[in-house]
Coordinates of C-alpha atoms in Angstrom, one line a residue:
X3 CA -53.4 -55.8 16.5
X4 CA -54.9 -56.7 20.1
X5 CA -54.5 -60.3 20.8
X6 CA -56.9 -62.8 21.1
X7 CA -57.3 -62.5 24.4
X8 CA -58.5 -59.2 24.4
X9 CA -61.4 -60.3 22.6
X10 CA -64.4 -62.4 24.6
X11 CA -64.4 -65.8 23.8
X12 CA -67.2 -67.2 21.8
X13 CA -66.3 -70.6 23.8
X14 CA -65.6 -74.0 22.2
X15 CA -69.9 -74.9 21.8
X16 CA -70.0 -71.6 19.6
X17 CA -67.0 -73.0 17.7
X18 CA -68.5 -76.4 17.2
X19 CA -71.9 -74.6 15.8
X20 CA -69.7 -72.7 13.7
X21 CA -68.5 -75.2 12.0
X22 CA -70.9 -77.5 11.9
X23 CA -73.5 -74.7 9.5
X24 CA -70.3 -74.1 7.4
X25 CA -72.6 -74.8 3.8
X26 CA -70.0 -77.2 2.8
X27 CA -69.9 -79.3 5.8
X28 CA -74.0 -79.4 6.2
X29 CA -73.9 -80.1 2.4
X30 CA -71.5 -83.1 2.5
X31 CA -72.8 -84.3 6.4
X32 CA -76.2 -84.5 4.4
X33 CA -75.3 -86.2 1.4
X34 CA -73.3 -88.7 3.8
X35 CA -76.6 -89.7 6.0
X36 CA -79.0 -90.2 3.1
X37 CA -76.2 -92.3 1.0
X38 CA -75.5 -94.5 4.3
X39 CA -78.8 -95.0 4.7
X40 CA -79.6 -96.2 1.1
X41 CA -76.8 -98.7 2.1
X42 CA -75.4 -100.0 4.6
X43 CA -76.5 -97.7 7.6
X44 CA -74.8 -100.0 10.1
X45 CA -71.7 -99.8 8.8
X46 CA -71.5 -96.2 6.7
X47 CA -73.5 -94.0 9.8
X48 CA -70.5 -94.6 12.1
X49 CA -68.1 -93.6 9.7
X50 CA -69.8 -90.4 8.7
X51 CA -70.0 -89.9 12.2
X52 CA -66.8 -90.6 12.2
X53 CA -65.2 -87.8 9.7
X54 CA -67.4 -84.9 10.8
X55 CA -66.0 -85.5 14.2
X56 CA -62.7 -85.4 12.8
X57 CA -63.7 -82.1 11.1
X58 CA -64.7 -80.5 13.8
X59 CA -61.5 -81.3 15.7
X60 CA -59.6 -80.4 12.5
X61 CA -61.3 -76.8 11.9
X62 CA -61.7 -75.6 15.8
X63 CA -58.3 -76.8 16.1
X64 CA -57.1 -74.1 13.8
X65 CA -56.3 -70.7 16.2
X66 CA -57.1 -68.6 13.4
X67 CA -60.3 -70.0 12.9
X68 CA -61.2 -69.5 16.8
X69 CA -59.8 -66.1 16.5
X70 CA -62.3 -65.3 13.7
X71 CA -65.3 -66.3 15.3
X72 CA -64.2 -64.4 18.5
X73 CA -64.0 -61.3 16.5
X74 CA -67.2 -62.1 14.8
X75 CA -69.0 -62.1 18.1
X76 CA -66.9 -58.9 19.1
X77 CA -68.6 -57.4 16.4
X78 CA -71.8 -58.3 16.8
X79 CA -71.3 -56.9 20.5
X80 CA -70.0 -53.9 19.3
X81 CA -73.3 -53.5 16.8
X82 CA -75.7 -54.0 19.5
X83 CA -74.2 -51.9 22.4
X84 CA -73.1 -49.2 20.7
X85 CA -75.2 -46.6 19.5
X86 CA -74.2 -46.2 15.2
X87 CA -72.7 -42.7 15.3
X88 CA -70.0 -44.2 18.0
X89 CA -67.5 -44.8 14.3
X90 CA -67.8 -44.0 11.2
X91 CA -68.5 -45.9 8.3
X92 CA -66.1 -47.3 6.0
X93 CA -67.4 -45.2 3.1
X94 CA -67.3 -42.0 5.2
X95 CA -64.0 -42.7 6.2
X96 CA -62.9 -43.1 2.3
X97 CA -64.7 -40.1 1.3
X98 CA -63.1 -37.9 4.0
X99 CA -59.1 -38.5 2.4
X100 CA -58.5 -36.2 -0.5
X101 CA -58.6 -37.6 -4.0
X102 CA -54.9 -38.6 -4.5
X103 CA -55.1 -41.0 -1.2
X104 CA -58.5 -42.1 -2.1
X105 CA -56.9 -43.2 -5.2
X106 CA -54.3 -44.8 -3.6
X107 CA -56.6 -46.7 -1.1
X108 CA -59.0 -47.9 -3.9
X109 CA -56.4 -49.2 -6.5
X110 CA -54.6 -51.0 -3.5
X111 CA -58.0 -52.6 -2.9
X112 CA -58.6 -53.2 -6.2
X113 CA -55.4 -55.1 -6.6
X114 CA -56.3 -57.4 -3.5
X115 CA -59.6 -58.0 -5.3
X116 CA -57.6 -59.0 -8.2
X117 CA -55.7 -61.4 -6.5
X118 CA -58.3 -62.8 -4.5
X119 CA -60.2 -63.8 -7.5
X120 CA -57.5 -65.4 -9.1
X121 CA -57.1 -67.6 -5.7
X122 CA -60.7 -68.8 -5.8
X123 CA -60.1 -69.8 -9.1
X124 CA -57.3 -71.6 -8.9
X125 CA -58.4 -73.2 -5.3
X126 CA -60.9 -75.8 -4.8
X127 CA -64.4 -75.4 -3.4
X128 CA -64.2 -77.5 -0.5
X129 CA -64.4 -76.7 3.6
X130 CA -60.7 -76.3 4.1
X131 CA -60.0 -74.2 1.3
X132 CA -62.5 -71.8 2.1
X133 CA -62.0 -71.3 5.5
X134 CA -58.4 -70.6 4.7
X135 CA -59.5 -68.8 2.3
X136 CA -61.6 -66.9 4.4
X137 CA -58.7 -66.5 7.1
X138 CA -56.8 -64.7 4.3
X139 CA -59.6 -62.1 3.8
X140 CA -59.8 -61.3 7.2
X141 CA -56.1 -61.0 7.5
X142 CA -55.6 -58.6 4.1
X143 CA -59.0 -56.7 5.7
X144 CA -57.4 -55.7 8.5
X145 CA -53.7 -54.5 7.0
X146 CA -56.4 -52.5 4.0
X147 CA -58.2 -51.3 7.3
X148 CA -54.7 -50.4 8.7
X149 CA -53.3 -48.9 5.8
X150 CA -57.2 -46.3 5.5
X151 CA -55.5 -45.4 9.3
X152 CA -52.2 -44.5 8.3
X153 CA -53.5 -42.2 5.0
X154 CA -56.1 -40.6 7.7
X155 CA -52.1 -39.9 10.1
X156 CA -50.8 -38.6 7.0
X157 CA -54.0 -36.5 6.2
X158 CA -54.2 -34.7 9.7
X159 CA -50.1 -34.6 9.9
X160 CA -50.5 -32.6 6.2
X161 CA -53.2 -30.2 7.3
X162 CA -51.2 -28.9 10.8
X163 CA -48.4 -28.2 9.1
X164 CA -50.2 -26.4 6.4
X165 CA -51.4 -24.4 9.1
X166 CA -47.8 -24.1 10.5
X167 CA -45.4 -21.6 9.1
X168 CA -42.4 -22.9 9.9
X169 CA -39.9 -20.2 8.3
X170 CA -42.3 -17.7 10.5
X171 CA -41.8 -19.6 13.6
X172 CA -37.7 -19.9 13.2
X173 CA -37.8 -15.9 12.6
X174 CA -39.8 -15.7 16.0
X175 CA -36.9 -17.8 17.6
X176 CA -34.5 -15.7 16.1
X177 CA -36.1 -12.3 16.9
X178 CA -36.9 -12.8 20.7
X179 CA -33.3 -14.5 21.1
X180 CA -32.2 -11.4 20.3
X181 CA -34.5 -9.5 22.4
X182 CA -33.1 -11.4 25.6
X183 CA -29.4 -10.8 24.4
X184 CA -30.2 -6.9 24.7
X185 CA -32.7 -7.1 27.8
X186 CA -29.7 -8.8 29.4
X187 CA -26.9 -6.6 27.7
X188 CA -29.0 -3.3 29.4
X189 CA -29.3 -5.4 32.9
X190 CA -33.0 -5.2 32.8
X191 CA -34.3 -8.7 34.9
X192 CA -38.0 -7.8 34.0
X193 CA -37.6 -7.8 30.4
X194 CA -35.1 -10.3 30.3
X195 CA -37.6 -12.6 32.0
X196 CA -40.6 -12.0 30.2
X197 CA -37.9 -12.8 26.8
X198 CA -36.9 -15.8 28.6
X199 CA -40.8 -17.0 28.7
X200 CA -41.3 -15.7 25.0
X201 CA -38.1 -17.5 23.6
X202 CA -39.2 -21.0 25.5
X203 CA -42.9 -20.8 24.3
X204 CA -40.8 -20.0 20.8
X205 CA -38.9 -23.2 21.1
X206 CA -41.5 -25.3 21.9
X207 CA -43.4 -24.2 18.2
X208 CA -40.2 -25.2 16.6
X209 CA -40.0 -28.3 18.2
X210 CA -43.2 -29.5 17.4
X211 CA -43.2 -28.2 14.3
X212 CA -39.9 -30.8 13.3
X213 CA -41.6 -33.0 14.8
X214 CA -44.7 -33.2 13.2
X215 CA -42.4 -32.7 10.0
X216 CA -40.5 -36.3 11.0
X217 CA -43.4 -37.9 11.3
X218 CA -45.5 -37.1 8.3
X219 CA -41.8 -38.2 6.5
X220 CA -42.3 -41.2 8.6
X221 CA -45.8 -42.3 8.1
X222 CA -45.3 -41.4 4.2
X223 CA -41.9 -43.6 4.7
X224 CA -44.7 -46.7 6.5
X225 CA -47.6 -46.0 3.8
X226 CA -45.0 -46.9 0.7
X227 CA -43.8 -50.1 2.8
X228 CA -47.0 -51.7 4.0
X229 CA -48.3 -50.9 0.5
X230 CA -45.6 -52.9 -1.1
X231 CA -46.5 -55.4 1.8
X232 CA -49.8 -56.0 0.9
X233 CA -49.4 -56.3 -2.3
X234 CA -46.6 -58.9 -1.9
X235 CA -49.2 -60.7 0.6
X236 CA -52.1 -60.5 -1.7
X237 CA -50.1 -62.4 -4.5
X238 CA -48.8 -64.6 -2.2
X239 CA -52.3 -65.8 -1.0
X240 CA -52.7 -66.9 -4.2
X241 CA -50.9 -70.1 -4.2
X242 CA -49.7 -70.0 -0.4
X243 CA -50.4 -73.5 0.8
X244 CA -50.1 -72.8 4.1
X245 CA -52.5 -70.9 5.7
X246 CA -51.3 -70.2 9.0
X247 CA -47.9 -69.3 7.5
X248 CA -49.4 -66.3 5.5
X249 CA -51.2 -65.7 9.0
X250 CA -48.0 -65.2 10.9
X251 CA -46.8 -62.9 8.2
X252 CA -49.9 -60.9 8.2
X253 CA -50.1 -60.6 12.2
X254 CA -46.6 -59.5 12.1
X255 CA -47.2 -56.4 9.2
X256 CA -50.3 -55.5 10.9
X257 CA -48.5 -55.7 14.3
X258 CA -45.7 -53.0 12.7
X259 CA -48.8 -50.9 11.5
X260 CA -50.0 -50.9 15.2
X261 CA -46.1 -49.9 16.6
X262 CA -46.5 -47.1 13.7
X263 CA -49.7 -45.4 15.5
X264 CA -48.4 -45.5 18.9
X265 CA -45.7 -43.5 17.6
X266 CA -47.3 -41.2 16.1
X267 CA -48.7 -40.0 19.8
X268 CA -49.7 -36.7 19.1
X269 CA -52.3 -37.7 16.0
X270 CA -53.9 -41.2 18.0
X271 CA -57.0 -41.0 16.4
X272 CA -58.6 -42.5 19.5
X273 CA -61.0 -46.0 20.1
X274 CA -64.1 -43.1 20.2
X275 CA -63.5 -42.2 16.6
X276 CA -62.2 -45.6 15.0
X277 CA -62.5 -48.9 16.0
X278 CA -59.1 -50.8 16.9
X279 CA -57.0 -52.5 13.8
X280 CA -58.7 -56.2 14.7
X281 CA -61.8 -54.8 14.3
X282 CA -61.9 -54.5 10.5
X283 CA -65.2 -53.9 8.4
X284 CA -65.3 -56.0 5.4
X285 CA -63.4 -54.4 3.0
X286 CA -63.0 -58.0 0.9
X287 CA -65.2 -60.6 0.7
X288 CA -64.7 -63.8 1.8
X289 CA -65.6 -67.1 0.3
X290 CA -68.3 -68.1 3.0
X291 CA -70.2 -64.6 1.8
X292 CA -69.6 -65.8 -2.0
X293 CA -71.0 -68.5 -0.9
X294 CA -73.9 -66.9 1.0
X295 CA -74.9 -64.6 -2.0
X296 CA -75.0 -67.7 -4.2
X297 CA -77.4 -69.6 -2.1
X298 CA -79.7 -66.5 -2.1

């Protein structure tokens, strides 16, 4: 995951205005002005005044919330300066794995919907909740976003070797190492060298071809542990108190998922063709756009 600072800041005025349209906040900021003023506006005005400044503090105070507004504004950037065909969609990506991964993606989504809407009913509706809510969503977005990545590795890792015959290629080692024993058995240096060329060029197949064997065992080895991850982390959001504790532990998987696709060099899908891991489509919705498609 790139760190915040690789992301333009949105800047503390663009946090402030943030949080200040929240729907919650306006809701109860309103509902505090017109009740002081139906009473004691000298007294009650200050005090609202009062807690939505302490708000404020509270909620731009939070790095995760600052994070999310700088991505927000990343995205927008992106949106506007790059032409649409620069990545493809979500749905195109989905539709491009064959049916047993797309299966696999969309019941591990499903089960993070699950859970999800078994935290918004057990958690309150109130500013707080929401926007940790909403900090969660991001977070489980962008290890559902990593996890689409890693089936996509596996995918490309499936189809070379398919195209690889790997019994063929050892026989080729075999054959032209013997081809060089007699070249350099009969003392002839010109066929000797051009076995030489042919038995390197034969070793480097078979290299790559283990290679690319060990690492489609070893992103199949990272798919079955940051599944099991995210379905821990999903049932943990449910009753996790602690938002920024959940945070750390989602950084930290999606920070392993990243390690994963630097070593898989050879299949880097590239920033033309997919958008980095922090810059996750909305895969979940969050409780801001529950509360958006309420109000509409």
């Amino acid at each position: 995951m790139p760190s915040s600072s690789a992301l333009r800041r949105a800047g503390l005025p663009a946090y402030l205005k943030a949080a200040f349209l929240y729907h919650w906040n306006l809701g109860l900021f309103a509902v505090g002005v017109v009740a002081s003023l139906l009473t004691v506006p000298d007294a009650m005005l200050p005090l609202v005044g009062a807690l939505e400044v302490l708000y404020l503090g509270g909620i731009v105070g939070i790095p995760k919330f600052r994070e999310a507004i700088d991505a927000r504004l990343h995205a927008d950037t992106r949106t506007s300066d790059e032409p649409q065909s620069a990545a493809p969609s979500l749905d195109r990506l989905v539709s491009e794995l064959d049916p047993s991964a797309r299966s696999r993606f969309a019941t591990l989504k499903q089960r993070c919907i699950n859970m999800q809407n078994i935290a918004r009913e057990l958690r309150s509706s109130d500013a707080v909740g929401d926007v940790a809510g909403s900090m969660r969503a991001d977070g489980l977005n962008q290890l559902l976003w990593g996890f689409l990545r890693l089936l996509h590795h596996k995918s490309a890792l499936e189809r070379l070797l398919q195209s690889m015959d790997g019994a063929s290629i050892a026989r080729k080692v075999q054959d032209v190492g013997d081809g060089l024993a007699k070249a350099k058995q009969a003392g002839d240096e010109r066929i000797a060298r051009s076995f030489e060329e042919r038995l390197a060029t034969a070793n480097a197949r078979a290299e790559h071809f283990e290679r690319s064997r060990k690492d489609l065992l070893f992103v199949t080895a990272e798919l079955d542990r940051v599944e099991d991850k995210i379905q821990a982390l999903s049932e943990m959001a449910v009753n996790q108190s602690d938002p920024n504790a959940l945070s750390a532990q989602i950084d930290a998987t999606a920070e392993s998922m990243q390690a994963t696709e630097s070593r898989l060099s050879e299949f880097q899908l590239g920033a033309g063709e997919l958008p980095d891991l922090g810059s996750a489509p909305p895969i979940l919705s969050s409780p801001t756009d529950d509360g958006r498609r309420l109000r509409t």
